[in-house]
Amino acid sequence: MNGFNSEREGALNALLADYAAGHLNPALHSLVAAHLEMKPDNRSFVSSLEVVHARALEDVAPVELSNRQAMLDRIFAAGDRQAAGAVRKPSASLPEALYAYVGRDLEDVKWRSVLPGLKEFRISDKGSETEASLLWIRSGRRMPAHTHDGQEVTLVLKGAFTDTMGHYGRGDISIADGDIDHRPRADDSGDCICFAVTDAPLRLTGPIGRLLQRFTGH
Ligand code: ZN
């Protein structure tokens, strides 16, 4: 078996399990909810995890079936409900769960240029350790080489990118940590837009990155 693939699946399953158990911070919760909107196939997997979680709760206190159903409904409707108060344009480009978290659609994002071919929009983290950003990588461009002090979870919203772990397309989640030093590269077929959540600042490792780090104070 390919080591990277099983590792990749294991990390994703752990993330989905934490989601099902309600253990994720708001940024990661929105990221996984958006992933499930884009990749509905994983919903059945999350539902089965929720059954396991509900059974574990039953050992402590009986949970009525109707409560469990309400819990599932609540989890899957969370994104829709949060966005219900806002009127979205017909051109809406973000999954509901992410729109509710970011508070605007891609068309209304005020991008900040980081490097030629790389733009960023940071979402305020409301006092948590977590940093959440939308990233725009121009077709064929690379992110600066970097590694991570914590975990970096990235959801592809548009286009696709490749790094040392594989190829990620729309709706895919990439999970990277301190063991991985990478330079994600957007496919040549179009610009790549991602939502990335990190629990510690990235550590830039390449020569350009180190120079940039001095100026941005990361
Ligand atoms: Zn990374």
CSV table of C-alpha atoms and ligand atoms in Angstrom, one decimal:
chain,number,residue,atom,x,y,z
A,1,MET,CA,0.0,0.0,0.0
A,2,ASN,CA,1.2,3.5,-0.8
A,3,GLY,CA,2.4,5.0,2.5
A,4,PHE,CA,1.4,8.5,1.6
A,5,ASN,CA,-2.1,7.5,0.6
A,6,SER,CA,-2.9,5.6,3.8
A,7,GLU,CA,-1.4,8.4,5.9
A,8,ARG,CA,-3.5,10.9,3.9
A,9,GLU,CA,-6.7,8.9,4.5
A,10,GLY,CA,-5.9,8.3,8.2
A,11,ALA,CA,-5.5,12.1,8.8
A,12,LEU,CA,-8.7,12.9,6.9
A,13,ASN,CA,-10.6,10.2,8.8
A,14,ALA,CA,-9.4,11.6,12.1
A,15,LEU,CA,-10.5,15.1,11.0
A,16,LEU,CA,-14.0,13.8,10.0
A,17,ALA,CA,-14.2,11.9,13.3
A,18,ASP,CA,-13.5,15.1,15.3
A,19,TYR,CA,-16.1,16.9,13.2
A,20,ALA,CA,-18.7,14.2,13.9
A,21,ALA,CA,-17.9,14.5,17.6
A,22,GLY,CA,-18.2,18.3,17.5
A,23,HIS,CA,-14.6,18.8,18.6
A,24,LEU,CA,-13.4,21.2,15.9
A,25,ASN,CA,-12.9,24.9,16.2
A,26,PRO,CA,-15.3,27.1,14.2
A,27,ALA,CA,-12.8,27.6,11.3
A,28,LEU,CA,-12.1,23.8,10.9
A,29,HIS,CA,-15.8,23.0,11.4
A,30,SER,CA,-16.7,25.3,8.5
A,31,LEU,CA,-13.9,23.8,6.4
A,32,VAL,CA,-15.2,20.2,6.9
A,33,ALA,CA,-18.8,21.2,6.5
A,34,ALA,CA,-17.9,22.9,3.2
A,35,HIS,CA,-16.0,19.7,2.1
A,36,LEU,CA,-19.1,17.6,2.8
A,37,GLU,CA,-21.2,20.0,0.7
A,38,MET,CA,-18.7,19.6,-2.2
A,39,LYS,CA,-18.1,15.8,-1.6
A,40,PRO,CA,-21.4,14.4,-0.4
A,41,ASP,CA,-20.0,10.9,-0.6
A,42,ASN,CA,-18.3,11.4,2.8
A,43,ARG,CA,-21.5,12.2,4.5
A,44,SER,CA,-22.4,8.6,5.0
A,45,PHE,CA,-19.0,8.0,6.6
A,46,VAL,CA,-19.6,11.0,9.0
A,47,SER,CA,-23.1,9.7,9.8
A,48,SER,CA,-21.8,6.3,10.8
A,49,LEU,CA,-19.2,8.0,13.0
A,50,GLU,CA,-22.0,10.0,14.6
A,51,VAL,CA,-23.9,6.8,15.3
A,52,VAL,CA,-20.7,5.4,17.1
A,53,HIS,CA,-20.4,8.7,19.0
A,54,ALA,CA,-24.1,8.6,20.0
A,55,ARG,CA,-23.7,5.0,21.2
A,56,ALA,CA,-20.7,6.0,23.3
A,57,LEU,CA,-22.9,8.8,24.8
A,58,GLU,CA,-25.7,6.2,25.4
A,59,ASP,CA,-23.3,4.4,27.7
A,60,VAL,CA,-23.3,7.4,29.9
A,61,ALA,CA,-26.9,8.5,29.5
A,62,PRO,CA,-29.6,7.1,27.2
A,63,VAL,CA,-30.0,9.2,24.1
A,64,GLU,CA,-33.4,9.0,22.5
A,65,LEU,CA,-33.4,8.3,18.7
A,66,SER,CA,-35.3,11.5,18.0
A,67,ASN,CA,-32.5,13.4,19.7
A,68,ARG,CA,-29.9,11.7,17.6
A,69,GLN,CA,-31.8,12.5,14.4
A,70,ALA,CA,-32.1,16.1,15.5
A,71,MET,CA,-28.3,16.2,16.1
A,72,LEU,CA,-27.6,14.8,12.6
A,73,ASP,CA,-30.1,17.3,11.1
A,74,ARG,CA,-28.4,20.1,13.1
A,75,ILE,CA,-24.9,19.2,12.0
A,76,PHE,CA,-25.8,18.9,8.3
A,77,ALA,CA,-28.0,22.0,8.3
A,78,ALA,CA,-25.6,24.2,10.3
A,79,GLY,CA,-24.1,25.9,7.2
A,80,ASP,CA,-27.5,26.6,5.7
A,81,ARG,CA,-29.0,27.9,8.9
A,82,GLN,CA,-26.1,30.3,9.6
A,83,ALA,CA,-26.4,31.8,6.2
A,84,ALA,CA,-30.2,31.9,6.2
A,85,GLY,CA,-30.3,35.5,7.4
A,86,ALA,CA,-28.1,36.7,4.6
A,87,VAL,CA,-29.2,37.2,1.1
A,88,ARG,CA,-26.8,35.7,-1.3
A,89,LYS,CA,-26.2,36.7,-4.9
A,90,PRO,CA,-27.1,34.2,-7.6
A,91,SER,CA,-23.4,34.1,-8.5
A,92,ALA,CA,-22.5,32.7,-5.0
A,93,SER,CA,-19.2,31.0,-5.2
A,94,LEU,CA,-18.5,29.6,-1.8
A,95,PRO,CA,-20.1,26.6,-0.2
A,96,GLU,CA,-22.8,27.6,2.3
A,97,ALA,CA,-20.9,26.6,5.4
A,98,LEU,CA,-17.8,28.6,4.3
A,99,TYR,CA,-19.9,31.6,3.3
A,100,ALA,CA,-21.4,31.6,6.8
A,101,TYR,CA,-17.9,31.6,8.3
A,102,VAL,CA,-16.2,34.1,5.9
A,103,GLY,CA,-19.2,36.4,5.8
A,104,ARG,CA,-18.8,37.2,2.1
A,105,ASP,CA,-18.5,35.5,-1.3
A,106,LEU,CA,-15.3,35.2,-3.3
A,107,GLU,CA,-16.4,38.1,-5.6
A,108,ASP,CA,-16.4,40.4,-2.5
A,109,VAL,CA,-13.1,39.3,-1.1
A,110,LYS,CA,-10.4,42.1,-0.8
A,111,TRP,CA,-7.3,40.1,-1.8
A,112,ARG,CA,-3.9,41.2,-0.6
A,113,SER,CA,-0.9,40.4,-2.8
A,114,VAL,CA,1.8,38.3,-0.9
A,115,LEU,CA,4.0,37.4,-3.9
A,116,PRO,CA,3.6,37.6,-7.6
A,117,GLY,CA,0.9,35.0,-8.3
A,118,LEU,CA,-0.1,34.6,-4.7
A,119,LYS,CA,-2.9,36.5,-2.9
A,120,GLU,CA,-4.3,36.1,0.5
A,121,PHE,CA,-7.4,37.1,2.5
A,122,ARG,CA,-7.2,36.5,6.2
A,123,ILE,CA,-10.3,35.9,8.2
A,124,SER,CA,-10.1,37.3,11.7
A,125,ASP,CA,-9.6,34.5,14.2
A,126,LYS,CA,-11.6,36.1,17.0
A,127,GLY,CA,-8.9,35.6,19.7
A,128,SER,CA,-8.1,31.9,18.9
A,129,GLU,CA,-4.7,30.4,18.0
A,130,THR,CA,-6.2,29.4,14.7
A,131,GLU,CA,-5.4,31.3,11.5
A,132,ALA,CA,-7.8,31.0,8.6
A,133,SER,CA,-7.1,32.4,5.2
A,134,LEU,CA,-8.4,32.2,1.6
A,135,LEU,CA,-5.5,31.7,-0.8
A,136,TRP,CA,-5.4,32.5,-4.5
A,137,ILE,CA,-2.6,30.8,-6.4
A,138,ARG,CA,-2.3,31.8,-10.0
A,139,SER,CA,-2.3,29.0,-12.6
A,140,GLY,CA,1.1,27.3,-12.7
A,141,ARG,CA,2.6,29.2,-9.7
A,142,ARG,CA,4.0,27.7,-6.5
A,143,MET,CA,3.5,28.7,-2.9
A,144,PRO,CA,6.8,29.6,-1.2
A,145,ALA,CA,8.4,26.5,0.3
A,146,HIS,CA,7.4,26.1,3.9
A,147,THR,CA,6.8,23.7,6.7
A,148,HIS,CA,4.5,23.9,9.7
A,149,ASP,CA,4.9,24.1,13.5
A,150,GLY,CA,1.3,22.9,13.9
A,151,GLN,CA,-1.3,21.4,11.5
A,152,GLU,CA,-2.3,23.0,8.2
A,153,VAL,CA,-5.7,21.9,6.8
A,154,THR,CA,-6.5,23.1,3.3
A,155,LEU,CA,-9.7,22.8,1.3
A,156,VAL,CA,-9.6,23.3,-2.5
A,157,LEU,CA,-12.5,25.6,-3.6
A,158,LYS,CA,-11.5,26.1,-7.2
A,159,GLY,CA,-8.9,24.6,-9.5
A,160,ALA,CA,-6.3,22.2,-8.2
A,161,PHE,CA,-2.8,21.9,-6.8
A,162,THR,CA,0.0,19.4,-6.4
A,163,ASP,CA,2.5,18.9,-3.7
A,164,THR,CA,4.8,16.1,-2.4
A,165,MET,CA,1.7,14.3,-1.0
A,166,GLY,CA,-0.3,14.2,-4.1
A,167,HIS,CA,-2.8,16.1,-6.3
A,168,TYR,CA,-5.8,17.9,-4.8
A,169,GLY,CA,-8.9,19.0,-6.7
A,170,ARG,CA,-12.0,20.9,-5.9
A,171,GLY,CA,-13.5,19.7,-2.6
A,172,ASP,CA,-10.4,17.8,-1.6
A,173,ILE,CA,-8.7,18.3,1.8
A,174,SER,CA,-5.0,18.4,2.3
A,175,ILE,CA,-3.5,17.9,5.8
A,176,ALA,CA,0.1,18.9,6.4
A,177,ASP,CA,2.2,19.1,9.6
A,178,GLY,CA,5.8,19.6,10.7
A,179,ASP,CA,6.9,16.4,8.9
A,180,ILE,CA,6.1,18.0,5.6
A,181,ASP,CA,8.1,20.7,3.8
A,182,HIS,CA,6.3,21.5,0.6
A,183,ARG,CA,5.8,24.0,-2.3
A,184,PRO,CA,2.2,23.5,-3.4
A,185,ARG,CA,1.9,24.3,-7.2
A,186,ALA,CA,-1.4,25.3,-8.8
A,187,ASP,CA,-2.3,23.3,-11.9
A,188,ASP,CA,-1.6,24.9,-15.3
A,189,SER,CA,-5.3,24.5,-16.2
A,190,GLY,CA,-6.4,27.5,-14.1
A,191,ASP,CA,-6.1,29.5,-10.9
A,192,CYS,CA,-6.4,27.7,-7.6
A,193,ILE,CA,-8.4,29.1,-4.7
A,194,CYS,CA,-8.1,27.4,-1.3
A,195,PHE,CA,-9.3,27.8,2.3
A,196,ALA,CA,-6.5,27.1,4.7
A,197,VAL,CA,-6.7,26.7,8.5
A,198,THR,CA,-3.5,26.5,10.6
A,199,ASP,CA,-3.0,26.3,14.3
A,200,ALA,CA,0.5,27.8,14.2
A,201,PRO,CA,2.1,30.2,11.7
A,202,LEU,CA,3.8,28.6,8.6
A,203,ARG,CA,7.6,28.4,8.7
A,204,LEU,CA,9.0,29.5,5.3
A,205,THR,CA,12.0,27.4,4.3
A,206,GLY,CA,13.1,28.5,0.9
A,207,PRO,CA,15.4,31.5,0.2
A,208,ILE,CA,12.5,33.8,-1.0
A,209,GLY,CA,10.4,32.6,1.9
A,210,ARG,CA,13.1,33.5,4.5
A,211,LEU,CA,13.4,36.9,2.9
A,212,LEU,CA,9.6,37.4,2.9
A,213,GLN,CA,9.4,36.2,6.5
A,214,ARG,CA,11.6,39.1,7.6
A,215,PHE,CA,9.2,41.6,6.1
A,216,THR,CA,5.9,40.0,7.1
A,217,GLY,CA,7.0,39.2,10.6
A,218,HIS,CA,5.7,35.6,10.5
B,1,ZN,ZN,1.7,23.9,3.9
